[in-house]
Coordinates of C-alpha atoms in Angstrom, one line a residue:
Chain P
M1 CA 28.0 -15.1 -22.0
K2 CA 25.7 -15.5 -25.1
I3 CA 22.1 -14.8 -24.5
A4 CA 18.9 -15.2 -26.4
I5 CA 15.8 -13.2 -25.6
L6 CA 12.5 -14.7 -26.9
G7 CA 9.8 -12.0 -26.8
T8 CA 10.8 -8.3 -27.1
G9 CA 7.6 -6.4 -26.5
L10 CA 6.9 -3.8 -24.0
M11 CA 8.9 -5.5 -21.2
G12 CA 11.4 -7.6 -23.2
A13 CA 12.7 -4.9 -25.4
P14 CA 14.0 -2.6 -22.6
M15 CA 15.4 -5.5 -20.8
A16 CA 17.4 -6.6 -23.9
L17 CA 18.9 -3.0 -24.1
N18 CA 20.0 -3.2 -20.7
L19 CA 21.7 -6.5 -21.3
I20 CA 23.4 -5.2 -24.5
K21 CA 24.6 -2.0 -22.4
E22 CA 26.4 -4.4 -19.9
G23 CA 28.2 -6.1 -22.7
F24 CA 26.3 -9.3 -23.2
T25 CA 26.0 -10.8 -26.7
V26 CA 22.3 -10.8 -27.3
T27 CA 20.2 -12.5 -29.9
V28 CA 16.5 -11.6 -30.0
W29 CA 13.4 -13.2 -31.5
N30 CA 9.9 -11.9 -31.5
R31 CA 6.7 -13.3 -33.1
S32 CA 6.2 -9.9 -34.9
P33 CA 9.5 -9.2 -36.2
G34 CA 9.1 -5.4 -36.5
K35 CA 9.5 -5.1 -32.8
T36 CA 13.2 -6.1 -33.0
A37 CA 14.4 -3.3 -35.3
A38 CA 15.5 -0.8 -32.5
L39 CA 17.3 -3.7 -30.7
E40 CA 19.1 -4.5 -34.0
A41 CA 20.3 -1.1 -34.2
A42 CA 21.7 -1.2 -30.7
G43 CA 23.7 -4.3 -31.5
A44 CA 21.4 -7.3 -31.1
V45 CA 21.4 -10.1 -33.8
R46 CA 17.8 -11.1 -34.9
A47 CA 16.9 -14.9 -35.3
E48 CA 14.1 -16.0 -37.6
T49 CA 12.9 -18.6 -35.2
P50 CA 12.9 -19.4 -31.4
A51 CA 15.1 -22.6 -32.3
L52 CA 17.6 -20.5 -34.3
A53 CA 17.7 -17.9 -31.4
A54 CA 18.2 -20.6 -28.6
A55 CA 20.8 -22.6 -30.4
D56 CA 24.3 -22.7 -28.7
K57 CA 23.2 -20.0 -26.2
D58 CA 24.2 -20.1 -22.5
V59 CA 21.1 -18.6 -21.4
V60 CA 17.6 -18.2 -23.0
I61 CA 15.3 -15.6 -21.5
I62 CA 11.6 -15.8 -22.2
M63 CA 9.4 -12.9 -21.8
V64 CA 6.0 -13.6 -23.5
T65 CA 2.2 -13.3 -22.4
D66 CA 1.2 -16.5 -20.7
G67 CA 2.0 -20.2 -20.1
S68 CA 0.8 -21.4 -23.3
A69 CA 3.1 -19.0 -25.2
V70 CA 6.0 -20.1 -23.1
R71 CA 5.2 -23.8 -23.9
D72 CA 4.9 -23.0 -27.6
V73 CA 8.3 -21.2 -28.0
L74 CA 10.1 -23.7 -25.7
F75 CA 8.7 -27.1 -26.7
S76 CA 6.5 -26.7 -30.0
Q77 CA 8.8 -24.3 -31.8
G78 CA 12.0 -26.1 -30.7
A79 CA 13.9 -23.7 -28.6
A80 CA 14.6 -26.3 -25.8
E81 CA 15.5 -28.9 -28.3
H82 CA 18.2 -26.7 -30.0
M83 CA 19.8 -25.8 -26.5
S84 CA 22.8 -27.3 -25.2
R85 CA 23.1 -29.4 -22.0
G86 CA 24.1 -27.2 -19.2
A87 CA 22.4 -24.2 -20.5
T88 CA 19.8 -22.2 -18.7
V89 CA 16.1 -21.0 -19.5
I90 CA 15.1 -17.9 -17.5
D91 CA 11.4 -17.5 -17.8
M92 CA 10.4 -14.0 -16.9
S93 CA 6.8 -14.3 -18.1
S94 CA 4.1 -14.3 -15.5
I95 CA 2.6 -17.8 -15.7
R96 CA 1.0 -20.3 -13.3
P97 CA 3.2 -21.8 -10.7
A98 CA 2.1 -25.4 -11.8
E99 CA 3.2 -24.5 -15.3
A100 CA 6.6 -23.4 -14.1
R101 CA 7.1 -26.5 -12.2
D102 CA 6.2 -28.5 -15.3
H103 CA 8.6 -26.5 -17.5
A104 CA 11.4 -27.1 -15.1
R105 CA 10.9 -30.9 -14.8
R106 CA 10.7 -31.2 -18.6
L107 CA 13.9 -29.2 -19.1
A108 CA 15.7 -30.9 -16.4
E109 CA 15.0 -34.2 -18.1
M110 CA 17.0 -32.6 -21.1
G111 CA 19.9 -31.4 -18.9
I112 CA 18.8 -27.8 -19.0
G113 CA 18.4 -25.6 -16.0
H114 CA 15.3 -23.4 -15.4
I115 CA 14.8 -20.3 -13.2
D116 CA 11.3 -18.9 -13.1
A117 CA 11.7 -15.2 -12.6
P118 CA 8.6 -13.0 -13.1
V119 CA 9.0 -9.4 -12.4
S120 CA 7.2 -6.3 -10.8
G121 CA 8.1 -2.7 -11.7
G122 CA 6.4 -2.2 -15.2
T123 CA 7.9 -0.8 -18.3
R124 CA 9.5 1.9 -16.2
G125 CA 11.3 -0.6 -14.0
A126 CA 12.4 -2.6 -17.2
E127 CA 13.8 0.7 -18.7
T128 CA 15.8 1.8 -15.6
G129 CA 16.9 -1.7 -14.8
S130 CA 15.1 -1.7 -11.4
L131 CA 12.9 -4.5 -11.8
A132 CA 11.9 -6.7 -8.6
I133 CA 12.7 -10.1 -9.9
M134 CA 11.0 -12.9 -8.0
A135 CA 13.0 -16.1 -8.5
G136 CA 12.2 -19.8 -8.2
G137 CA 14.7 -22.8 -8.9
E138 CA 17.9 -24.4 -7.8
E139 CA 20.6 -22.3 -6.0
A140 CA 23.4 -23.4 -8.3
V141 CA 21.5 -22.4 -11.5
F142 CA 20.3 -19.1 -9.9
A143 CA 24.0 -18.2 -8.9
G144 CA 25.1 -18.9 -12.4
V145 CA 23.0 -16.3 -14.0
G146 CA 23.3 -13.6 -11.2
K147 CA 25.0 -11.1 -13.5
I148 CA 22.1 -11.2 -16.0
F149 CA 19.6 -10.4 -13.3
D150 CA 22.0 -7.7 -12.0
A151 CA 21.5 -5.9 -15.5
M152 CA 17.8 -5.8 -15.2
G153 CA 17.1 -5.2 -11.4
H154 CA 17.4 -7.1 -8.1
A155 CA 16.6 -10.8 -7.9
I156 CA 16.0 -13.0 -4.8
L157 CA 15.7 -16.8 -5.0
L158 CA 12.6 -17.6 -3.1
G159 CA 12.5 -21.4 -3.2
P160 CA 12.2 -24.4 -5.6
P161 CA 10.6 -24.2 -9.2
G162 CA 7.3 -22.2 -9.3
S163 CA 8.1 -20.1 -6.0
G164 CA 8.9 -17.1 -8.3
Q165 CA 5.5 -17.3 -10.0
F166 CA 3.7 -17.9 -6.7
A167 CA 5.4 -14.8 -5.3
K168 CA 4.3 -12.8 -8.2
L169 CA 0.7 -13.9 -7.7
A170 CA 1.0 -12.8 -4.1
N171 CA 2.5 -9.5 -5.3
Q172 CA -0.6 -9.1 -7.7
A173 CA -3.0 -9.8 -4.8
I174 CA -1.5 -6.9 -2.9
V175 CA -1.6 -4.6 -5.9
A176 CA -5.3 -5.4 -6.7
I177 CA -6.4 -4.9 -3.1
T178 CA -4.3 -1.7 -2.8
V179 CA -5.9 -0.3 -6.0
G180 CA -9.3 -0.8 -4.4
A181 CA -8.1 0.9 -1.2
V182 CA -6.9 3.9 -3.1
A183 CA -10.1 4.0 -5.1
E184 CA -12.4 4.2 -2.0
A185 CA -10.2 6.8 -0.4
T186 CA -10.2 8.9 -3.6
L187 CA -13.9 8.8 -3.8
M188 CA -14.5 9.6 -0.2
V189 CA -12.3 12.7 -0.2
R190 CA -13.6 13.9 -3.6
E191 CA -17.2 13.5 -2.5
A192 CA -16.2 15.5 0.7
G193 CA -15.0 18.4 -1.4
I194 CA -11.3 17.7 -0.6
D195 CA -8.9 17.8 -3.7
P196 CA -7.5 14.3 -4.0
E197 CA -4.2 15.7 -5.0
R198 CA -3.6 17.5 -1.8
F199 CA -4.8 14.3 0.0
R200 CA -2.1 12.3 -1.7
A201 CA 0.5 15.0 -1.0
V202 CA -0.3 15.0 2.7
L203 CA -0.1 11.2 2.8
K204 CA 3.3 11.0 1.2
G205 CA 5.8 8.9 3.3
G206 CA 3.1 7.9 5.8
F207 CA 1.5 4.5 6.7
A208 CA -1.1 4.9 3.9
D209 CA 1.4 5.8 1.2
S210 CA 2.3 3.6 -1.8
V211 CA 3.4 3.9 -5.3
I212 CA -0.3 2.8 -6.2
L213 CA -1.7 5.8 -4.0
Q214 CA 0.5 8.1 -5.8
Q215 CA 0.2 6.9 -9.4
H216 CA -3.1 5.0 -9.7
G217 CA -4.8 7.7 -7.4
A218 CA -3.7 10.4 -9.9
R219 CA -5.1 8.3 -12.8
M220 CA -8.4 7.9 -10.9
Q221 CA -8.7 11.6 -10.3
A222 CA -7.8 12.6 -13.8
G223 CA -10.0 9.7 -15.3
D224 CA -6.9 8.4 -17.3
F225 CA -7.2 4.7 -17.6
A226 CA -4.9 4.3 -20.7
P227 CA -2.9 1.1 -19.8
G228 CA -0.4 0.5 -17.9
G229 CA -1.5 -2.8 -16.6
R230 CA -4.7 -4.0 -18.1
S231 CA -7.7 -5.0 -16.0
S232 CA -8.2 -8.1 -18.1
L233 CA -4.7 -9.2 -16.9
Q234 CA -5.4 -8.2 -13.4
L235 CA -8.4 -10.4 -13.5
K236 CA -6.4 -13.3 -14.9
D237 CA -3.9 -13.0 -12.1
L238 CA -6.5 -12.8 -9.4
E239 CA -8.3 -15.9 -10.9
N240 CA -4.7 -17.7 -10.8
V241 CA -4.2 -16.6 -7.2
L242 CA -7.5 -18.1 -6.1
A243 CA -7.1 -21.3 -8.2
E244 CA -3.6 -22.0 -6.5
C245 CA -5.1 -21.0 -3.0
E246 CA -8.1 -23.1 -3.4
A247 CA -6.0 -26.1 -4.3
M248 CA -4.1 -25.2 -0.9
G249 CA -7.4 -25.0 0.9
L250 CA -6.9 -21.2 1.6
S251 CA -9.7 -18.7 2.0
L252 CA -8.6 -15.1 1.0
P253 CA -11.6 -12.7 1.5
L254 CA -10.2 -9.5 0.1
T255 CA -8.7 -11.2 -2.7
T256 CA -11.9 -12.9 -3.6
L257 CA -13.9 -9.7 -3.4
Q258 CA -11.4 -7.9 -5.8
R259 CA -11.6 -10.9 -8.3
D260 CA -15.4 -10.5 -8.3
R261 CA -15.1 -6.8 -8.9
F262 CA -12.5 -7.0 -11.5
S263 CA -14.8 -9.5 -13.2
E264 CA -17.6 -7.0 -13.1
L265 CA -15.4 -4.4 -14.6
V266 CA -14.0 -6.6 -17.4
N267 CA -17.1 -8.8 -18.2
R268 CA -19.9 -6.3 -17.5
L269 CA -18.6 -2.9 -17.8
G270 CA -16.4 -3.4 -20.8
G271 CA -13.2 -2.3 -19.0
G272 CA -11.0 -5.1 -19.8
D273 CA -8.5 -3.1 -22.0
L274 CA -8.3 -0.1 -19.4
D275 CA -5.7 0.2 -16.7
H276 CA -6.5 -1.7 -13.7
A277 CA -6.9 1.8 -11.9
A278 CA -10.2 1.6 -13.8
L279 CA -11.5 -0.4 -10.7
F280 CA -12.5 3.3 -9.8
L281 CA -15.1 3.1 -12.5
E282 CA -16.6 0.0 -10.9
L283 CA -16.9 1.9 -7.6
L284 CA -18.4 4.9 -9.4
N285 CA -21.0 2.6 -11.1
R286 CA -21.8 0.8 -7.8
N287 CA -22.3 4.2 -6.2
K288 CA -24.3 5.5 -9.4
L289 CA -21.7 8.4 -9.6
A290 CA -20.0 9.8 -12.8
Q291 CA -16.3 10.6 -13.3
Chain X
M1 CA 4.8 32.5 20.5
K2 CA 3.3 30.9 23.7
I3 CA 1.8 27.4 23.3
A4 CA -0.3 25.2 25.7
I5 CA -0.3 21.5 24.8
L6 CA -3.4 19.7 26.4
G7 CA -2.7 15.9 26.4
T8 CA 1.0 14.8 26.7
G9 CA 0.7 11.0 26.1
L10 CA 2.5 8.7 23.6
M11 CA 1.9 11.3 20.8
G12 CA 1.6 14.6 22.6
A13 CA 4.9 14.2 24.6
P14 CA 7.4 13.9 21.7
M15 CA 5.4 16.6 19.9
A16 CA 6.0 18.9 22.9
L17 CA 9.6 18.1 22.8
N18 CA 10.0 19.2 19.2
L19 CA 8.3 22.4 20.0
I20 CA 10.6 23.1 23.0
K21 CA 13.7 22.2 20.8
E22 CA 12.4 24.8 18.3
G23 CA 12.5 27.5 20.9
F24 CA 8.7 27.7 21.6
T25 CA 7.5 28.6 25.2
V26 CA 5.4 25.5 26.1
T27 CA 3.1 24.9 29.0
V28 CA 1.7 21.4 29.4
W29 CA -1.3 19.7 30.9
N30 CA -2.1 16.1 31.1
R31 CA -4.9 14.2 33.0
S32 CA -2.5 12.0 34.6
P33 CA 0.1 14.5 35.9
G34 CA 3.1 11.9 36.0
K35 CA 3.4 12.0 32.2
T36 CA 4.7 15.6 32.3
A37 CA 8.0 15.1 34.4
A38 CA 10.3 14.6 31.5
L39 CA 8.8 17.6 29.6
E40 CA 9.2 19.8 32.7
A41 CA 12.9 18.5 32.9
A42 CA 13.2 19.7 29.2
G43 CA 11.9 23.2 29.9
A44 CA 8.1 22.9 29.8
V45 CA 5.9 24.6 32.5
R46 CA 3.2 22.4 34.0
A47 CA -0.4 23.6 34.6
E48 CA -2.8 22.2 37.1
T49 CA -5.8 22.6 34.8
P50 CA -6.6 22.8 31.0
A51 CA -8.0 26.4 32.0
L52 CA -4.7 27.4 33.6
A53 CA -2.7 26.1 30.8
A54 CA -4.8 27.8 28.0
A55 CA -5.0 31.2 29.6
D56 CA -3.1 33.8 27.6
K57 CA -1.8 31.4 25.1
D58 CA -1.4 32.2 21.5
V59 CA -1.9 28.6 20.5
V60 CA -3.6 25.8 22.4
I61 CA -2.8 22.3 20.9
I62 CA -5.0 19.3 21.9
M63 CA -3.9 15.7 21.7
V64 CA -6.4 13.4 23.4
T65 CA -8.1 10.2 22.7
D66 CA -11.5 11.1 21.1
G67 CA -14.1 13.8 20.5
S68 CA -15.8 13.8 24.0
A69 CA -12.3 14.3 25.6
V70 CA -11.7 17.2 23.4
R71 CA -15.2 18.6 24.1
D72 CA -14.4 18.0 28.0
V73 CA -10.9 20.0 28.0
L74 CA -12.1 22.8 25.7
F75 CA -15.6 23.4 27.0
S76 CA -16.2 21.7 30.3
Q77 CA -12.8 22.2 31.9
G78 CA -12.7 25.8 30.7
A79 CA -9.7 26.0 28.4
A80 CA -11.8 27.9 25.5
E81 CA -13.1 30.3 28.2
H82 CA -9.8 31.2 29.4
M83 CA -8.4 31.9 25.9
S84 CA -8.0 35.3 24.3
R85 CA -9.9 36.5 21.2
G86 CA -7.6 35.9 18.3
A87 CA -6.0 32.9 19.7
T88 CA -6.0 29.4 17.9
V89 CA -7.0 25.9 19.0
I90 CA -5.1 23.2 16.9
D91 CA -6.9 20.0 17.6
M92 CA -4.6 17.1 16.5
S93 CA -6.7 14.4 18.2
S94 CA -8.5 12.1 15.8
I95 CA -12.3 12.7 16.0
R96 CA -15.2 12.7 13.8
P97 CA -15.4 15.4 11.2
A98 CA -18.9 16.5 12.6
E99 CA -17.4 17.0 16.1
A100 CA -14.5 19.1 14.5
R101 CA -17.0 21.3 12.6
D102 CA -19.0 21.8 15.8
H103 CA -16.0 22.7 17.9
A104 CA -14.9 25.3 15.1
R105 CA -18.3 26.8 15.2
R106 CA -18.4 27.1 18.8
L107 CA -14.8 28.6 19.0
A108 CA -15.6 31.1 16.1
E109 CA -18.5 32.5 18.3
M110 CA -15.9 33.2 21.0
G111 CA -13.4 34.8 18.5
I112 CA -11.1 31.9 18.7
G113 CA -9.6 30.3 15.6
H114 CA -9.6 26.5 15.1
I115 CA -7.6 24.1 12.9
D116 CA -8.4 20.3 12.9
A117 CA -5.1 18.6 12.4
P118 CA -4.9 14.9 13.0
V119 CA -1.8 13.1 12.2
S120 CA -0.5 10.0 10.6
G121 CA 3.0 8.5 11.4
G122 CA 2.8 7.1 14.7
T123 CA 5.0 7.7 17.7
R124 CA 8.1 7.3 15.5
G125 CA 6.9 10.2 13.2
A126 CA 6.1 12.3 16.4
E127 CA 9.5 11.8 17.8
T128 CA 11.3 12.5 14.6
G129 CA 9.1 15.5 13.6
S130 CA 8.0 13.8 10.4
L131 CA 4.2 13.5 11.0
A132 CA 1.8 13.8 8.1
I133 CA -0.6 16.5 9.3
M134 CA -4.0 16.7 7.7
A135 CA -5.6 20.1 8.2
G136 CA -9.0 21.6 7.9
G137 CA -9.9 25.2 8.7
E138 CA -9.4 28.8 7.5
E139 CA -6.4 29.7 5.2
A140 CA -5.5 32.8 7.4
V141 CA -5.6 30.8 10.6
F142 CA -3.6 27.9 9.1
A143 CA -0.8 30.3 7.9
G144 CA -0.6 31.9 11.2
V145 CA 0.5 28.6 12.9
G146 CA 2.6 27.3 10.1
K147 CA 5.9 27.4 12.1
I148 CA 4.3 25.0 14.7
F149 CA 3.5 22.5 12.2
D150 CA 6.9 22.7 10.7
A151 CA 8.3 21.7 14.1
M152 CA 6.2 18.5 14.0
G153 CA 6.2 17.4 10.4
H154 CA 4.6 18.4 7.0
A155 CA 1.0 20.0 7.1
I156 CA -1.4 20.5 4.1
L157 CA -4.6 22.6 4.4
L158 CA -7.2 20.4 2.8
G159 CA -10.5 22.5 3.1
P160 CA -12.9 23.9 5.7
P161 CA -13.2 22.8 9.2
G162 CA -13.5 18.9 9.5
S163 CA -11.5 18.3 6.2
G164 CA -8.4 17.3 8.2
Q165 CA -10.6 14.7 10.2
F166 CA -12.2 13.5 7.0
A167 CA -8.8 12.9 5.4
K168 CA -7.7 11.1 8.4
L169 CA -10.6 8.8 8.0
A170 CA -9.7 8.1 4.4
N171 CA -6.1 7.5 5.6
Q172 CA -7.3 4.9 8.1
A173 CA -9.5 3.1 5.5
I174 CA -6.4 2.7 3.2
V175 CA -4.3 1.5 6.3
A176 CA -6.9 -1.0 7.4
I177 CA -7.4 -2.5 3.8
T178 CA -3.5 -2.6 3.2
V179 CA -3.1 -4.5 6.5
G180 CA -5.6 -7.0 5.1
A181 CA -3.7 -7.2 1.7
V182 CA -0.4 -7.9 3.5
A183 CA -2.1 -10.6 5.7
E184 CA -3.4 -12.4 2.7
A185 CA 0.0 -12.3 0.8
T186 CA 1.8 -13.3 4.0
L187 CA -0.4 -16.3 4.5
M188 CA -0.2 -17.3 0.9
V189 CA 3.5 -17.3 0.6
R190 CA 4.0 -18.9 4.0
E191 CA 1.7 -21.9 3.1
A192 CA 3.6 -22.3 -0.2
G193 CA 6.8 -22.6 1.8
I194 CA 8.3 -19.3 0.9
D195 CA 10.0 -17.2 3.6
P196 CA 7.8 -14.0 4.0
E197 CA 10.9 -12.0 4.9
R198 CA 12.5 -12.9 1.5
F199 CA 9.1 -12.2 -0.1
R200 CA 9.1 -8.6 1.5
A201 CA 12.8 -8.1 0.5
V202 CA 12.2 -8.8 -3.2
L203 CA 9.1 -6.5 -3.2
K204 CA 10.8 -3.6 -1.8
G205 CA 10.4 -0.5 -4.0
G206 CA 8.0 -2.2 -6.3
F207 CA 4.3 -1.6 -6.9
A208 CA 3.2 -3.8 -4.0
D209 CA 5.5 -2.0 -1.4
S210 CA 4.4 0.0 1.5
V211 CA 5.4 0.8 5.1
I212 CA 2.7 -1.6 6.1
L213 CA 4.1 -4.5 4.0
Q214 CA 7.4 -4.0 5.7
Q215 CA 6.5 -3.3 9.1
H216 CA 3.2 -5.0 9.7
G217 CA 4.2 -7.9 7.5
A218 CA 7.1 -8.5 9.8
R219 CA 4.9 -8.4 12.8
M220 CA 2.5 -10.9 11.2
Q221 CA 5.4 -13.4 10.4
A222 CA 6.8 -13.1 14.0
G223 CA 3.3 -13.3 15.7
D224 CA 4.3 -10.0 17.5
F225 CA 1.1 -8.0 18.0
A226 CA 2.2 -5.6 20.9
P227 CA 0.7 -2.3 19.9
G228 CA 1.4 0.0 17.9
G229 CA -2.0 1.0 16.8
R230 CA -4.7 -0.9 18.6
S231 CA -7.3 -2.9 16.8
S232 CA -10.1 -1.4 18.9
L233 CA -9.0 2.0 17.5
Q234 CA -8.8 0.7 14.0
L235 CA -12.4 -0.6 14.5
K236 CA -13.6 2.8 15.8
D237 CA -12.0 4.7 12.9
L238 CA -13.7 2.3 10.4
E239 CA -16.9 2.6 11.9
N240 CA -16.5 6.3 11.8
V241 CA -15.6 6.2 8.1
L242 CA -18.7 4.2 7.3
A243 CA -20.9 6.5 9.5
E244 CA -19.6 9.5 7.4
C245 CA -19.9 7.7 4.1
E246 CA -23.4 6.3 4.8
A247 CA -24.5 9.9 5.5
M248 CA -23.1 10.9 2.3
G249 CA -24.8 7.8 0.5
L250 CA -21.6 6.3 -0.4
S251 CA -21.0 2.4 -0.5
L252 CA -17.4 1.3 0.1
P253 CA -17.0 -2.6 -0.2
L254 CA -13.5 -3.1 1.0
T255 CA -13.9 -0.7 4.0
T256 CA -17.1 -2.5 4.9
L257 CA -15.6 -6.0 4.7
Q258 CA -12.5 -4.8 6.9
R259 CA -15.0 -3.1 9.4
D260 CA -16.8 -6.6 9.8
R261 CA -13.4 -8.4 10.2
F262 CA -12.0 -6.0 12.8
S263 CA -15.2 -6.4 14.6
E264 CA -14.8 -10.2 14.6
L265 CA -11.2 -9.7 15.8
V266 CA -12.2 -7.3 18.6
N267 CA -15.5 -8.5 19.6
R268 CA -15.2 -12.2 19.2
L269 CA -11.6 -13.1 19.2
G270 CA -10.6 -10.8 22.0
G271 CA -7.9 -9.0 20.0
G272 CA -9.0 -5.3 20.8
D273 CA -5.8 -4.5 22.6
L274 CA -3.5 -6.1 19.9
D275 CA -1.9 -4.1 17.1
H276 CA -3.9 -3.8 14.0
A277 CA -1.6 -6.3 12.3
A278 CA -3.4 -9.0 14.4
L279 CA -6.0 -9.0 11.6
F280 CA -3.6 -11.8 10.5
L281 CA -5.1 -13.7 13.5
E282 CA -8.5 -13.2 12.2
L283 CA -7.3 -14.7 8.7
L284 CA -5.6 -17.6 10.4
N285 CA -8.7 -18.3 12.5
R286 CA -11.0 -18.2 9.3
N287 CA -8.6 -20.7 7.7
K288 CA -8.4 -22.9 10.9
L289 CA -4.7 -22.4 10.9
A290 CA -2.1 -21.6 13.7
Q291 CA 0.5 -18.9 13.9

């Protein structure tokens, strides 16, 4: 099976490596060409444009920053136009559900299948091939690319086009709220003179435990907010969650509160480029406390 | 080592069984005597009063509902009075940190050690001996009862008297907020036509995953709110968190919002005896939606 990967940044590059290891023939394209050197050394072919990368491939995987970047490579730079009827686009970027539905519809008119398949698990999940892949699209198309997903993590088809993107937004809402819960607990125990590291250790495996408690709780304690997942992206995700939910007439009080607080962190406290664990700084600021 | 256990309800009974299995000599007392029958069959001795249970024991474990119940068995019903100098009280009930500090001080005046050691993990954790035990007190006293904790789960000493209770409150804050996060995600995906069970499955092991997502998310989807942990107790815990934090001058926005919402569930929607996953009902009610 011949695969093209458009976008070989922090996530796309390790995903491409796992596909090469599994024996797929992989062509790569990236906006900044320097990022493909390690993949070429591992056996990938580099293409000069999205259109040249996509031509004659069975599957074109897209992993770029947002919906307009997806639209650009697919429809403005000619990737879709150069694909064969019966080929499949797997869009693993995190974009709005409505955008994914629009791309699926336009590709269907060209005889091209589409799966929206955003992921959770970060660069570590991409490297170890253990990504959670939230998929939306048609069952037959999904079944046809199962081996590709197996090389990168575990995928579940959640419903029609856009369902994967919608699930990713719900995932992000949980993450943003849990970061806030961990921030409040970390501050509480710290101010009570309890070592947050011991607190995290005793909670391990219990009802309050999570990857976020262990990883982001440690970042908060250390004041280490190098990203990871940027607060500006967390804010964008929460705004997308609430835009979708307002359109559905849904009121989500915790998600709304967290959107407002990430907005404060990004727009007033200058924390947009910090890891989303930096919500701890918003909580410190609110309490007039220092790290 | 001779142990008395005061309070053999849903949590105390399986904890007593694990101590018996480990070869400890166990005397039990419970306010309603019927609850000790199974323990007597397993080898425990039943005492008629807290004082008779506590007399001549090395360690007295208390597992009752709240601070006033602890005070009652320890100081009004004479358990402390009948204990020997050098013996230890392990209070595994969930009570306020200030109450735990007060008990530790009064017991110290009588030459009796005190460890506050509330737990997380529920009846399942008590049965399987895998409780998270959050301990406060003196290091030497804690070290002296380590084998008792090993029979029930894993314990970490977090600081001076009251530290265990304080950590339990922080634990409960995380739990209450995470329940709310899972409720919002469950409602979102349901209203978008995605099966919440598939959503939970794809998130397994990722950043948004937690025991609460898997267990309480399933309860929300099924509308199964048999307790488990009662909403009325969750509300009591959140009120205790905020009382402690106000005294420390701390502002915790998510915990405050969840306190208000559990108050709505308990005091206006009549959900006090339902599992705390019933916060989903408050969210449905807010959105004028049905289960």
